[in-house]
Structures are given as C-alpha cells and as structure tokens.
Amino acid sequence: MQSAYNYKEFAILYVDDEEQSLKYFKKAFDSEFRIFTATNVRSGLKTLEEHRDDIGILMTDERMPGEKGVHLLGQARQLCPRVLRILATAFSDFDAAIQAVNSGAIYKYISKPWNVGELEIALRQGLEFFMVQRERDRLLKEKLSVLHNMMITDRLLSLGILAAGLSHHIRNSLVAVRTFMDLAPSKLQEENVRLDDLRNPQFWREFYDQVQAQIHRITAMLADLGGASDKSALSFLDKVSLSEVLASVLAKLKGKFDEKQIVVENQIPTSLPP
C-alpha cells in the first residue's frame, strides 16, 4: 500500500563524530530518506542553519568530543523549534537522555546500537509527525489570515455605516448654510444694499465665492463617504489606463502646481494598453 507521505520531502540530519557510523547510517537509509550528515556540533548547526527549510529531523549522538549531543539539540531548539530532535545514546548515557526529555529538548531518544528496522519506523513516524504539524500550522495561518480579513472588512463596513450617518446629519446642517448663501444676494437687494456701496466690495464677493466653493467641496466629500458605505459601490477594475489615471491626478493638482510654477508633463502614451 502506497504511503500518503513523501518521506523525501524533508531531510534527516544525523550528527556523529564517528565517520563509520555516519557511513552506515547513510547506507541503511539513503534510499528511503534524504540524508545530511555532520561530524560535530558546530558542523551540525551550520548544516541546520543552511538547510533549515529542508530538514525535518535532527538526530545526534550524545557522546562526542567537545560539546555533547544534548547541547546541540538545545541550540537547535532555539534555531529551528519545529525540527524534531532525536538523541541517540547508549545505556550508559541514560541520565543524559532523561535530562534532555525533561528539558523538552528532544522528541524521543534512540538506544545504541540501534535496530535498523525499528529506527526506520521511528524516522518515518517522526517525519509524518513533522509534516502533520507543518500542515496544521499552514492551515491555522490561513484561517487566521481569513479571520483577519473578515475583521478588517467588518470594520470598514462599520466605518462606512458611521460615515453614512454623519453624512446625513452634515447634509441637513448644510441645507441651512446653502439656503442662506443662495438667498443672501436677493435679500440684500430687498434691503437696498448694493455691494458696490460697501467699503470693500471685492472682499465680500471673494468671500461669498469661497463659501460657495467650500459648500460644493463638502457636498462632494459627503457623496464619496456615502458611496464607501454602499457594498454595491465597491468595485475593482481588472485594467487601468495609466495615462488616464495620471491625467486625472494632474488635473486635480493643477492649481497647486501653478501656484508653485511647477510644470508636469504626462508622457505616458495613450496607446499604452491597460
């Protein structure tokens, strides 16, 4: 029966100071798994760092010159916490295995000399566990991403509803302002007041025009806010003409450019496909 797992998708890193042990390990399992080997803690950490996305299991001997296998597993836990850590130890090193288990530094320990069949089963189970954990993390990340997007969408819709409510109240207030501004010229005539008779008629004309312009500006802004609260108004274009977009932006900013005597040319060809 064919396995549902690809056991060569992720590699096994085996660290042992005995070259012969590394040779036999690779010979026994190279056909079933991807194998990396290292002869000491420093070399093992370097290999783990270089291939951190490829390695699923780190297996190390306990007794090595210099730093012990437990130290390697402890550092590997900090470097790549998702990688499964296996300690290979003789019965004389049983205390070290217990210490490693209690500290949470290893997934399991293997007694030396190992049985090839039993070790193969343990490595298969370890890789399966690693891949299941990896898939679980991926699905959880996707779920959190979807939840995050839903929260953002809900917040945007809430802001849109709030904007629509504010728009309604501001529009009602603007009615009185606009009515006053529209009636002001005729009411002044009824009172026999002519702008030209005032001490600074130009000021009143410019101020009147500015107020009217601001009323139109606020009305346009309210229309945009109202559109933001309408789900049906939310649309995304598959294609955009860069020339048209730039021309629209330049038209809106023309007044500011003219004030600062800035000349901007739209050199995007209209024939450029969207």
C-alpha atoms as an extended CHARMM CRD file, in Angstrom:
* protein
*
       274  EXT
         1         1  MET       CA              0.0000000000        0.0000000000        0.0000000000  PROA      1               0.0000000000
         2         2  GLN       CA              1.4380000000        3.3380000000       -1.0610000000  PROA      2               0.0000000000
         3         3  SER       CA              2.0560000000        5.8250000000        1.7430000000  PROA      3               0.0000000000
         4         4  ALA       CA              0.2870000000        9.1800000000        1.7440000000  PROA      4               0.0000000000
         5         5  TYR       CA              3.5530000000       10.8450000000        2.7770000000  PROA      5               0.0000000000
         6         6  ASN       CA              6.5920000000       11.7390000000        0.7150000000  PROA      6               0.0000000000
         7         7  TYR       CA              9.4220000000       10.8410000000        3.0770000000  PROA      7               0.0000000000
         8         8  LYS       CA             11.9820000000       12.6020000000        0.8960000000  PROA      8               0.0000000000
         9         9  GLU       CA             10.2010000000       15.9350000000        1.0210000000  PROA      9               0.0000000000
        10        10  PHE       CA             12.1660000000       16.8090000000        4.1700000000  PROA      10              0.0000000000
        11        11  ALA       CA             15.6440000000       15.6340000000        5.1060000000  PROA      11              0.0000000000
        12        12  ILE       CA             17.1630000000       13.9830000000        8.1760000000  PROA      12              0.0000000000
        13        13  LEU       CA             20.3510000000       15.4600000000        9.6340000000  PROA      13              0.0000000000
        14        14  TYR       CA             22.4670000000       12.9300000000       11.5470000000  PROA      14              0.0000000000
        15        15  VAL       CA             25.3870000000       14.1750000000       13.6590000000  PROA      15              0.0000000000
        16        16  ASP       CA             28.0230000000       11.7360000000       14.9570000000  PROA      16              0.0000000000
        17        17  ASP       CA             31.7670000000       12.0620000000       15.4580000000  PROA      17              0.0000000000
        18        18  GLU       CA             32.3320000000        8.5030000000       14.1470000000  PROA      18              0.0000000000
        19        19  GLU       CA             32.7200000000        8.5410000000       10.3700000000  PROA      19              0.0000000000
        20        20  GLN       CA             31.9030000000        4.8350000000       10.2010000000  PROA      20              0.0000000000
        21        21  SER       CA             28.5840000000        5.3810000000       11.9730000000  PROA      21              0.0000000000
        22        22  LEU       CA             27.6510000000        8.1540000000        9.5250000000  PROA      22              0.0000000000
        23        23  LYS       CA             28.5850000000        5.9010000000        6.6140000000  PROA      23              0.0000000000
        24        24  TYR       CA             26.4050000000        3.0140000000        7.8280000000  PROA      24              0.0000000000
        25        25  PHE       CA             23.5050000000        5.3290000000        8.6260000000  PROA      25              0.0000000000
        26        26  LYS       CA             23.5580000000        6.8200000000        5.1300000000  PROA      26              0.0000000000
        27        27  LYS       CA             23.9200000000        3.3930000000        3.5180000000  PROA      27              0.0000000000
        28        28  ALA       CA             20.9780000000        1.9930000000        5.5020000000  PROA      28              0.0000000000
        29        29  PHE       CA             18.5340000000        4.8500000000        4.9310000000  PROA      29              0.0000000000
        30        30  ASP       CA             19.6700000000        6.8070000000        1.8830000000  PROA      30              0.0000000000
        31        31  SER       CA             17.1940000000        5.0160000000       -0.3850000000  PROA      31              0.0000000000
        32        32  GLU       CA             14.2420000000        5.8750000000        1.8810000000  PROA      32              0.0000000000
        33        33  PHE       CA             15.1270000000        9.3690000000        3.1310000000  PROA      33              0.0000000000
        34        34  ARG       CA             17.1380000000       12.4510000000        2.2340000000  PROA      34              0.0000000000
        35        35  ILE       CA             20.1910000000       12.3890000000        4.4860000000  PROA      35              0.0000000000
        36        36  PHE       CA             22.5510000000       15.1310000000        5.6850000000  PROA      36              0.0000000000
        37        37  THR       CA             25.4770000000       14.2720000000        7.9680000000  PROA      37              0.0000000000
        38        38  ALA       CA             27.8780000000       16.1950000000       10.2060000000  PROA      38              0.0000000000
        39        39  THR       CA             30.7590000000       15.1370000000       12.4510000000  PROA      39              0.0000000000
        40        40  ASN       CA             30.4370000000       17.6580000000       15.3020000000  PROA      40              0.0000000000
        41        41  VAL       CA             28.1250000000       20.1890000000       16.9290000000  PROA      41              0.0000000000
        42        42  ARG       CA             29.4860000000       23.1950000000       15.0420000000  PROA      42              0.0000000000
        43        43  SER       CA             29.1870000000       21.4830000000       11.6630000000  PROA      43              0.0000000000
        44        44  GLY       CA             25.7080000000       20.2220000000       12.5630000000  PROA      44              0.0000000000
        45        45  LEU       CA             24.4760000000       23.7060000000       13.4890000000  PROA      45              0.0000000000
        46        46  LYS       CA             25.9300000000       25.1220000000       10.2770000000  PROA      46              0.0000000000
        47        47  THR       CA             24.1540000000       22.4810000000        8.1810000000  PROA      47              0.0000000000
        48        48  LEU       CA             20.9070000000       23.0470000000       10.0790000000  PROA      48              0.0000000000
        49        49  GLU       CA             21.0970000000       26.7990000000        9.5230000000  PROA      49              0.0000000000
        50        50  GLU       CA             21.8740000000       26.4350000000        5.8100000000  PROA      50              0.0000000000
        51        51  HSD       CA             19.0630000000       23.9050000000        5.2110000000  PROA      51              0.0000000000
        52        52  ARG       CA             16.5540000000       24.9390000000        7.8880000000  PROA      52              0.0000000000
        53        53  ASP       CA             13.6630000000       24.8140000000        5.4010000000  PROA      53              0.0000000000
        54        54  ASP       CA             14.6250000000       21.3300000000        4.1850000000  PROA      54              0.0000000000
        55        55  ILE       CA             15.3140000000       19.4620000000        7.4280000000  PROA      55              0.0000000000
        56        56  GLY       CA             12.5200000000       17.7440000000        9.3500000000  PROA      56              0.0000000000
        57        57  ILE       CA             14.5160000000       15.6510000000       11.8410000000  PROA      57              0.0000000000
        58        58  LEU       CA             17.8050000000       16.2690000000       13.6520000000  PROA      58              0.0000000000
        59        59  MET       CA             19.3190000000       13.1150000000       15.1220000000  PROA      59              0.0000000000
        60        60  THR       CA             22.5730000000       13.2520000000       17.0820000000  PROA      60              0.0000000000
        61        61  ASP       CA             24.8230000000       11.0200000000       19.1140000000  PROA      61              0.0000000000
        62        62  GLU       CA             25.2470000000       12.0990000000       22.7480000000  PROA      62              0.0000000000
        63        63  ARG       CA             28.9170000000       11.3460000000       23.3130000000  PROA      63              0.0000000000
        64        64  MET       CA             31.0980000000       13.4590000000       21.0330000000  PROA      64              0.0000000000
        65        65  PRO       CA             34.3560000000       15.3470000000       21.6280000000  PROA      65              0.0000000000
        66        66  GLY       CA             33.7300000000       18.9020000000       22.7730000000  PROA      66              0.0000000000
        67        67  GLU       CA             30.0470000000       19.7620000000       23.1100000000  PROA      67              0.0000000000
        68        68  LYS       CA             27.6380000000       16.8940000000       23.6910000000  PROA      68              0.0000000000
        69        69  GLY       CA             24.6180000000       15.9430000000       21.6380000000  PROA      69              0.0000000000
        70        70  VAL       CA             22.2480000000       17.3760000000       24.2550000000  PROA      70              0.0000000000
        71        71  HSD       CA             23.8760000000       20.7870000000       23.8190000000  PROA      71              0.0000000000
        72        72  LEU       CA             23.3720000000       20.5580000000       20.0520000000  PROA      72              0.0000000000
        73        73  LEU       CA             19.6920000000       19.7170000000       20.4880000000  PROA      73              0.0000000000
        74        74  GLY       CA             19.2330000000       22.6070000000       22.9050000000  PROA      74              0.0000000000
        75        75  GLN       CA             20.7410000000       25.0820000000       20.4270000000  PROA      75              0.0000000000
        76        76  ALA       CA             18.7570000000       23.5430000000       17.5700000000  PROA      76              0.0000000000
        77        77  ARG       CA             15.5840000000       24.0760000000       19.5780000000  PROA      77              0.0000000000
        78        78  GLN       CA             16.3050000000       27.8150000000       19.5930000000  PROA      78              0.0000000000
        79        79  LEU       CA             17.3570000000       27.9310000000       15.9390000000  PROA      79              0.0000000000
        80        80  CYS       CA             14.6400000000       25.7190000000       14.4100000000  PROA      80              0.0000000000
        81        81  PRO       CA             11.9830000000       24.9190000000       17.0290000000  PROA      81              0.0000000000
        82        82  ARG       CA              9.7870000000       22.9530000000       14.5850000000  PROA      82              0.0000000000
        83        83  VAL       CA             12.5090000000       20.4490000000       13.6610000000  PROA      83              0.0000000000
        84        84  LEU       CA             12.0790000000       17.1450000000       15.5390000000  PROA      84              0.0000000000
        85        85  ARG       CA             15.0900000000       16.3040000000       17.7100000000  PROA      85              0.0000000000
        86        86  ILE       CA             16.2100000000       12.7170000000       18.3960000000  PROA      86              0.0000000000
        87        87  LEU       CA             19.0220000000       11.7380000000       20.7620000000  PROA      87              0.0000000000
        88        88  ALA       CA             20.9380000000        8.5210000000       20.0580000000  PROA      88              0.0000000000
        89        89  THR       CA             22.5470000000        7.2800000000       23.2560000000  PROA      89              0.0000000000
        90        90  ALA       CA             23.9920000000        4.1610000000       24.8780000000  PROA      90              0.0000000000
        91        91  PHE       CA             22.5780000000        2.8290000000       28.1330000000  PROA      91              0.0000000000
        92        92  SER       CA             25.4930000000        4.3980000000       29.9860000000  PROA      92              0.0000000000
        93        93  ASP       CA             24.2060000000        7.8140000000       28.8470000000  PROA      93              0.0000000000
        94        94  PHE       CA             20.6730000000        7.2020000000       30.0820000000  PROA      94              0.0000000000
        95        95  ASP       CA             20.8330000000       10.1240000000       32.5290000000  PROA      95              0.0000000000
        96        96  ALA       CA             21.6050000000       12.4960000000       29.6540000000  PROA      96              0.0000000000
        97        97  ALA       CA             18.5650000000       11.2100000000       27.7660000000  PROA      97              0.0000000000
        98        98  ILE       CA             16.3340000000       11.7510000000       30.7980000000  PROA      98              0.0000000000
        99        99  GLN       CA             17.6920000000       15.2720000000       31.2180000000  PROA      99              0.0000000000
       100       100  ALA       CA             17.0370000000       16.0530000000       27.5410000000  PROA      100             0.0000000000
       101       101  VAL       CA             13.4780000000       14.7240000000       27.7280000000  PROA      101             0.0000000000
       102       102  ASN       CA             12.7180000000       16.6790000000       30.8840000000  PROA      102             0.0000000000
       103       103  SER       CA             14.0650000000       19.9150000000       29.3920000000  PROA      103             0.0000000000
       104       104  GLY       CA             11.8910000000       19.4930000000       26.3000000000  PROA      104             0.0000000000
       105       105  ALA       CA             14.9270000000       19.4520000000       24.0180000000  PROA      105             0.0000000000
       106       106  ILE       CA             14.0800000000       16.1800000000       22.2380000000  PROA      106             0.0000000000
       107       107  TYR       CA             11.2000000000       14.4290000000       20.5150000000  PROA      107             0.0000000000
       108       108  LYS       CA             12.4580000000       11.0000000000       21.5590000000  PROA      108             0.0000000000
       109       109  TYR       CA             15.6600000000        9.0680000000       22.2350000000  PROA      109             0.0000000000
       110       110  ILE       CA             17.0540000000        6.0050000000       20.4650000000  PROA      110             0.0000000000
       111       111  SER       CA             19.2190000000        3.4170000000       22.2130000000  PROA      111             0.0000000000
       112       112  LYS       CA             22.5370000000        2.4590000000       20.6110000000  PROA      112             0.0000000000
       113       113  PRO       CA             23.2880000000        0.1750000000       18.9530000000  PROA      113             0.0000000000
       114       114  TRP       CA             20.0300000000        0.6390000000       17.1080000000  PROA      114             0.0000000000
       115       115  ASN       CA             17.9280000000       -1.8460000000       15.2070000000  PROA      115             0.0000000000
       116       116  VAL       CA             17.7120000000       -0.7250000000       11.5700000000  PROA      116             0.0000000000
       117       117  GLY       CA             14.0770000000       -1.7590000000       11.1620000000  PROA      117             0.0000000000
       118       118  GLU       CA             12.9510000000       -0.1080000000       14.3800000000  PROA      118             0.0000000000
       119       119  LEU       CA             14.9170000000        3.0590000000       13.6200000000  PROA      119             0.0000000000
       120       120  GLU       CA             13.3780000000        3.2650000000       10.1370000000  PROA      120             0.0000000000
       121       121  ILE       CA              9.8970000000        3.0790000000       11.6620000000  PROA      121             0.0000000000
       122       122  ALA       CA             10.8190000000        5.7660000000       14.1960000000  PROA      122             0.0000000000
       123       123  LEU       CA             12.1710000000        8.0440000000       11.4550000000  PROA      123             0.0000000000
       124       124  ARG       CA              9.0620000000        7.5240000000        9.3180000000  PROA      124             0.0000000000
       125       125  GLN       CA              6.7920000000        8.3230000000       12.2510000000  PROA      125             0.0000000000
       126       126  GLY       CA              8.8990000000       11.3620000000       13.0810000000  PROA      126             0.0000000000
       127       127  LEU       CA              8.6880000000       12.7430000000        9.5440000000  PROA      127             0.0000000000
       128       128  GLU       CA              4.9460000000       12.0650000000        9.4570000000  PROA      128             0.0000000000
       129       129  PHE       CA              4.5270000000       13.9480000000       12.7360000000  PROA      129             0.0000000000
       130       130  PHE       CA              6.6590000000       16.8160000000       11.4210000000  PROA      130             0.0000000000
       131       131  MET       CA              4.6520000000       17.0670000000        8.1810000000  PROA      131             0.0000000000
       132       132  VAL       CA              1.3160000000       16.9100000000       10.0240000000  PROA      132             0.0000000000
       133       133  GLN       CA              2.4550000000       19.7020000000       12.3430000000  PROA      133             0.0000000000
       134       134  ARG       CA              3.6410000000       21.7360000000        9.3840000000  PROA      134             0.0000000000
       135       135  GLU       CA              0.3130000000       21.2980000000        7.5780000000  PROA      135             0.0000000000
       136       136  ARG       CA             -1.5670000000       22.1800000000       10.7670000000  PROA      136             0.0000000000
       137       137  ASP       CA              0.4500000000       25.3910000000       11.1200000000  PROA      137             0.0000000000
       138       138  ARG       CA             -0.2140000000       26.2600000000        7.4750000000  PROA      138             0.0000000000
       139       139  LEU       CA             -3.9620000000       25.7470000000        7.8320000000  PROA      139             0.0000000000
       140       140  LEU       CA             -4.0180000000       27.6990000000       11.0940000000  PROA      140             0.0000000000
       141       141  LYS       CA             -2.1560000000       30.5540000000        9.4320000000  PROA      141             0.0000000000
       142       142  GLU       CA             -4.6320000000       30.5510000000        6.5380000000  PROA      142             0.0000000000
       143       143  LYS       CA             -7.5520000000       30.5150000000        8.9710000000  PROA      143             0.0000000000
       144       144  LEU       CA             -6.1040000000       33.4310000000       10.9340000000  PROA      144             0.0000000000
       145       145  SER       CA             -5.4950000000       35.3000000000        7.6810000000  PROA      145             0.0000000000
       146       146  VAL       CA             -9.1160000000       34.8030000000        6.6140000000  PROA      146             0.0000000000
       147       147  LEU       CA            -10.3230000000       35.8430000000       10.0730000000  PROA      147             0.0000000000
       148       148  HSD       CA             -8.1140000000       38.9340000000        9.9430000000  PROA      148             0.0000000000
       149       149  ASN       CA             -9.5000000000       39.8930000000        6.5330000000  PROA      149             0.0000000000
       150       150  MET       CA            -13.0590000000       39.3750000000        7.7880000000  PROA      150             0.0000000000
       151       151  MET       CA            -12.3730000000       41.6350000000       10.7730000000  PROA      151             0.0000000000
       152       152  ILE       CA            -10.9500000000       44.3360000000        8.5080000000  PROA      152             0.0000000000
       153       153  THR       CA            -13.9290000000       44.0670000000        6.1520000000  PROA      153             0.0000000000
       154       154  ASP       CA            -16.3650000000       44.2590000000        9.0580000000  PROA      154             0.0000000000
       155       155  ARG       CA            -14.5760000000       47.3040000000       10.4440000000  PROA      155             0.0000000000
       156       156  LEU       CA            -14.5990000000       49.0180000000        7.0600000000  PROA      156             0.0000000000
       157       157  LEU       CA            -18.3170000000       48.3680000000        6.6880000000  PROA      157             0.0000000000
       158       158  SER       CA            -18.9050000000       49.7400000000       10.1930000000  PROA      158             0.0000000000
       159       159  LEU       CA            -16.9450000000       52.8530000000        9.3060000000  PROA      159             0.0000000000
       160       160  GLY       CA            -18.9770000000       53.1400000000        6.1200000000  PROA      160             0.0000000000
       161       161  ILE       CA            -22.2390000000       52.9720000000        8.0600000000  PROA      161             0.0000000000
       162       162  LEU       CA            -20.9150000000       55.5700000000       10.5110000000  PROA      162             0.0000000000
       163       163  ALA       CA            -19.8530000000       57.7660000000        7.6010000000  PROA      163             0.0000000000
       164       164  ALA       CA            -23.3120000000       57.4630000000        6.0590000000  PROA      164             0.0000000000
       165       165  GLY       CA            -24.9160000000       58.5670000000        9.3320000000  PROA      165             0.0000000000
       166       166  LEU       CA            -22.5660000000       61.5270000000        9.6910000000  PROA      166             0.0000000000
       167       167  SER       CA            -23.1550000000       62.4230000000        6.0640000000  PROA      167             0.0000000000
       168       168  HSD       CA            -26.9000000000       62.5930000000        6.6850000000  PROA      168             0.0000000000
       169       169  HSD       CA            -26.5700000000       64.9680000000        9.6490000000  PROA      169             0.0000000000
       170       170  ILE       CA            -23.9770000000       67.1890000000        7.9660000000  PROA      170             0.0000000000
       171       171  ARG       CA            -26.1280000000       67.4350000000        4.8390000000  PROA      171             0.0000000000
       172       172  ASN       CA            -29.0430000000       68.6240000000        6.9790000000  PROA      172             0.0000000000
       173       173  SER       CA            -26.8370000000       71.3260000000        8.5060000000  PROA      173             0.0000000000
       174       174  LEU       CA            -25.5620000000       72.3600000000        5.0870000000  PROA      174             0.0000000000
       175       175  VAL       CA            -29.1180000000       72.9630000000        3.8970000000  PROA      175             0.0000000000
       176       176  ALA       CA            -29.4140000000       75.9830000000        6.1900000000  PROA      176             0.0000000000
       177       177  VAL       CA            -25.9930000000       77.3210000000        5.1540000000  PROA      177             0.0000000000
       178       178  ARG       CA            -26.6700000000       76.8720000000        1.4520000000  PROA      178             0.0000000000
       179       179  THR       CA            -30.1400000000       78.4100000000        1.7400000000  PROA      179             0.0000000000
       180       180  PHE       CA            -28.6750000000       81.4660000000        3.4520000000  PROA      180             0.0000000000
       181       181  MET       CA            -25.9540000000       81.8230000000        0.8200000000  PROA      181             0.0000000000
       182       182  ASP       CA            -28.4220000000       81.4250000000       -2.0460000000  PROA      182             0.0000000000
       183       183  LEU       CA            -30.8670000000       83.9610000000       -0.5640000000  PROA      183             0.0000000000
       184       184  ALA       CA            -28.2510000000       86.4800000000        0.5740000000  PROA      184             0.0000000000
       185       185  PRO       CA            -27.9410000000       88.3850000000       -2.7660000000  PROA      185             0.0000000000
       186       186  SER       CA            -31.7120000000       88.8110000000       -3.2050000000  PROA      186             0.0000000000
       187       187  LYS       CA            -32.2180000000       89.7690000000        0.4490000000  PROA      187             0.0000000000
       188       188  LEU       CA            -29.5290000000       92.4370000000        0.1710000000  PROA      188             0.0000000000
       189       189  GLN       CA            -31.3460000000       93.8820000000       -2.8330000000  PROA      189             0.0000000000
       190       190  GLU       CA            -34.6050000000       93.9540000000       -0.8710000000  PROA      190             0.0000000000
       191       191  GLU       CA            -32.8050000000       95.9570000000        1.8250000000  PROA      191             0.0000000000
       192       192  ASN       CA            -31.4720000000       98.3190000000       -0.8570000000  PROA      192             0.0000000000
       193       193  VAL       CA            -27.9070000000       97.3160000000       -0.0280000000  PROA      193             0.0000000000
       194       194  ARG       CA            -25.5400000000       97.2610000000       -3.0130000000  PROA      194             0.0000000000
       195       195  LEU       CA            -22.1680000000       95.5500000000       -2.7820000000  PROA      195             0.0000000000
       196       196  ASP       CA            -20.5520000000       98.3920000000       -4.6680000000  PROA      196             0.0000000000
       197       197  ASP       CA            -21.6090000000      100.7650000000       -1.8850000000  PROA      197             0.0000000000
       198       198  LEU       CA            -19.6810000000       98.8020000000        0.7300000000  PROA      198             0.0000000000
       199       199  ARG       CA            -16.1890000000       99.8750000000        1.7300000000  PROA      199             0.0000000000
       200       200  ASN       CA            -14.5650000000       96.6670000000        0.3900000000  PROA      200             0.0000000000
       201       201  PRO       CA            -16.9210000000       95.0270000000       -2.1200000000  PROA      201             0.0000000000
       202       202  GLN       CA            -14.1610000000       92.8180000000       -3.5630000000  PROA      202             0.0000000000
       203       203  PHE       CA            -13.6650000000       91.1560000000       -0.1700000000  PROA      203             0.0000000000
       204       204  TRP       CA            -17.3650000000       90.2520000000        0.1060000000  PROA      204             0.0000000000
       205       205  ARG       CA            -17.5160000000       88.8980000000       -3.4420000000  PROA      205             0.0000000000
       206       206  GLU       CA            -14.4240000000       86.7050000000       -2.9520000000  PROA      206             0.0000000000
       207       207  PHE       CA            -15.5950000000       85.5400000000        0.4690000000  PROA      207             0.0000000000
       208       208  TYR       CA            -19.0240000000       84.6730000000       -0.9320000000  PROA      208             0.0000000000
       209       209  ASP       CA            -17.4460000000       82.6660000000       -3.7900000000  PROA      209             0.0000000000
       210       210  GLN       CA            -15.1280000000       80.8380000000       -1.3790000000  PROA      210             0.0000000000
       211       211  VAL       CA            -18.0100000000       79.8390000000        0.8850000000  PROA      211             0.0000000000
       212       212  GLN       CA            -19.9880000000       78.5350000000       -2.1020000000  PROA      212             0.0000000000
       213       213  ALA       CA            -16.9450000000       76.5790000000       -3.2920000000  PROA      213             0.0000000000
       214       214  GLN       CA            -16.4580000000       75.0250000000        0.1540000000  PROA      214             0.0000000000
       215       215  ILE       CA            -20.1270000000       74.0280000000        0.2820000000  PROA      215             0.0000000000
       216       216  HSD       CA            -19.7270000000       72.2070000000       -3.0380000000  PROA      216             0.0000000000
       217       217  ARG       CA            -16.4880000000       70.6130000000       -1.7990000000  PROA      217             0.0000000000
       218       218  ILE       CA            -18.1010000000       69.3290000000        1.4060000000  PROA      218             0.0000000000
       219       219  THR       CA            -21.0870000000       68.0310000000       -0.5670000000  PROA      219             0.0000000000
       220       220  ALA       CA            -18.7380000000       66.1000000000       -2.8770000000  PROA      220             0.0000000000
       221       221  MET       CA            -16.8680000000       64.6410000000        0.1080000000  PROA      221             0.0000000000
       222       222  LEU       CA            -20.1410000000       63.5150000000        1.6530000000  PROA      222             0.0000000000
       223       223  ALA       CA            -21.0770000000       61.8310000000       -1.6130000000  PROA      223             0.0000000000
       224       224  ASP       CA            -17.7710000000       59.9030000000       -1.5200000000  PROA      224             0.0000000000
       225       225  LEU       CA            -18.3980000000       58.8630000000        2.0850000000  PROA      225             0.0000000000
       226       226  GLY       CA            -21.8830000000       57.7220000000        1.1850000000  PROA      226             0.0000000000
       227       227  GLY       CA            -20.5000000000       55.6330000000       -1.6500000000  PROA      227             0.0000000000
       228       228  ALA       CA            -17.9900000000       53.9830000000        0.6900000000  PROA      228             0.0000000000
       229       229  SER       CA            -20.8250000000       52.6650000000        2.8590000000  PROA      229             0.0000000000
       230       230  ASP       CA            -22.5890000000       51.0480000000       -0.0850000000  PROA      230             0.0000000000
       231       231  LYS       CA            -21.4320000000       47.4510000000       -0.6750000000  PROA      231             0.0000000000
       232       232  SER       CA            -22.5970000000       47.5840000000       -4.2720000000  PROA      232             0.0000000000
       233       233  ALA       CA            -20.3830000000       50.6120000000       -4.8510000000  PROA      233             0.0000000000
       234       234  LEU       CA            -17.2620000000       48.6150000000       -4.0240000000  PROA      234             0.0000000000
       235       235  SER       CA            -15.7410000000       47.5760000000       -7.3260000000  PROA      235             0.0000000000
       236       236  PHE       CA            -12.2960000000       46.6740000000       -8.5290000000  PROA      236             0.0000000000
       237       237  LEU       CA            -11.0550000000       47.2630000000      -12.0380000000  PROA      237             0.0000000000
       238       238  ASP       CA             -9.2370000000       44.4830000000      -13.8280000000  PROA      238             0.0000000000
       239       239  LYS       CA             -7.4880000000       47.0010000000      -16.0690000000  PROA      239             0.0000000000
       240       240  VAL       CA             -6.4060000000       50.5930000000      -15.5040000000  PROA      240             0.0000000000
       241       241  SER       CA             -5.1440000000       53.1080000000      -18.0440000000  PROA      241             0.0000000000
       242       242  LEU       CA             -2.0480000000       54.7210000000      -16.5440000000  PROA      242             0.0000000000
       243       243  SER       CA             -2.3270000000       57.6660000000      -18.8990000000  PROA      243             0.0000000000
       244       244  GLU       CA             -5.9150000000       58.4170000000      -17.8360000000  PROA      244             0.0000000000
       245       245  VAL       CA             -5.1300000000       58.0000000000      -14.1340000000  PROA      245             0.0000000000
       246       246  LEU       CA             -2.1460000000       60.3450000000      -14.3180000000  PROA      246             0.0000000000
       247       247  ALA       CA             -4.1170000000       62.8800000000      -16.3680000000  PROA      247             0.0000000000
       248       248  SER       CA             -6.8890000000       62.8510000000      -13.7550000000  PROA      248             0.0000000000
       249       249  VAL       CA             -4.4110000000       63.3770000000      -10.9080000000  PROA      249             0.0000000000
       250       250  LEU       CA             -2.6270000000       66.1930000000      -12.7360000000  PROA      250             0.0000000000
       251       251  ALA       CA             -5.9500000000       67.9210000000      -13.4200000000  PROA      251             0.0000000000
       252       252  LYS       CA             -6.8330000000       67.8710000000       -9.7180000000  PROA      252             0.0000000000
       253       253  LEU       CA             -3.4170000000       69.1970000000       -8.7000000000  PROA      253             0.0000000000
       254       254  LYS       CA             -3.0970000000       71.7770000000      -11.4690000000  PROA      254             0.0000000000
       255       255  GLY       CA             -3.9240000000       74.6820000000       -9.1530000000  PROA      255             0.0000000000
       256       256  LYS       CA             -1.1950000000       73.7500000000       -6.6690000000  PROA      256             0.0000000000
       257       257  PHE       CA              1.3400000000       73.2270000000       -9.4580000000  PROA      257             0.0000000000
       258       258  ASP       CA              0.5100000000       76.6310000000      -10.9640000000  PROA      258             0.0000000000
       259       259  GLU       CA              0.9490000000       78.3570000000       -7.5950000000  PROA      259             0.0000000000
       260       260  LYS       CA              4.4710000000       76.9730000000       -7.2900000000  PROA      260             0.0000000000
       261       261  GLN       CA              5.1990000000       77.3790000000      -11.0140000000  PROA      261             0.0000000000
       262       262  ILE       CA              5.7480000000       73.6670000000      -11.4490000000  PROA      262             0.0000000000
       263       263  VAL       CA              5.3280000000       72.1830000000      -14.9060000000  PROA      263             0.0000000000
       264       264  VAL       CA              4.4280000000       68.4900000000      -15.0850000000  PROA      264             0.0000000000
       265       265  GLU       CA              4.1250000000       66.6760000000      -18.4130000000  PROA      265             0.0000000000
       266       266  ASN       CA              2.2100000000       63.4510000000      -18.9090000000  PROA      266             0.0000000000
       267       267  GLN       CA              4.4640000000       61.4950000000      -21.2550000000  PROA      267             0.0000000000
       268       268  ILE       CA              2.6610000000       58.1740000000      -20.8950000000  PROA      268             0.0000000000
       269       269  PRO       CA              1.3670000000       57.3180000000      -24.3750000000  PROA      269             0.0000000000
       270       270  THR       CA             -2.4020000000       56.9350000000      -24.6210000000  PROA      270             0.0000000000
       271       271  SER       CA             -1.8040000000       53.9210000000      -26.8570000000  PROA      271             0.0000000000
       272       272  LEU       CA             -0.2310000000       52.0300000000      -23.9430000000  PROA      272             0.0000000000
       273       273  PRO       CA             -2.5190000000       49.0560000000      -23.2240000000  PROA      273             0.0000000000
       274       274  PRO       CA             -4.0770000000       48.9640000000      -19.7280000000  PROA      274             0.0000000000
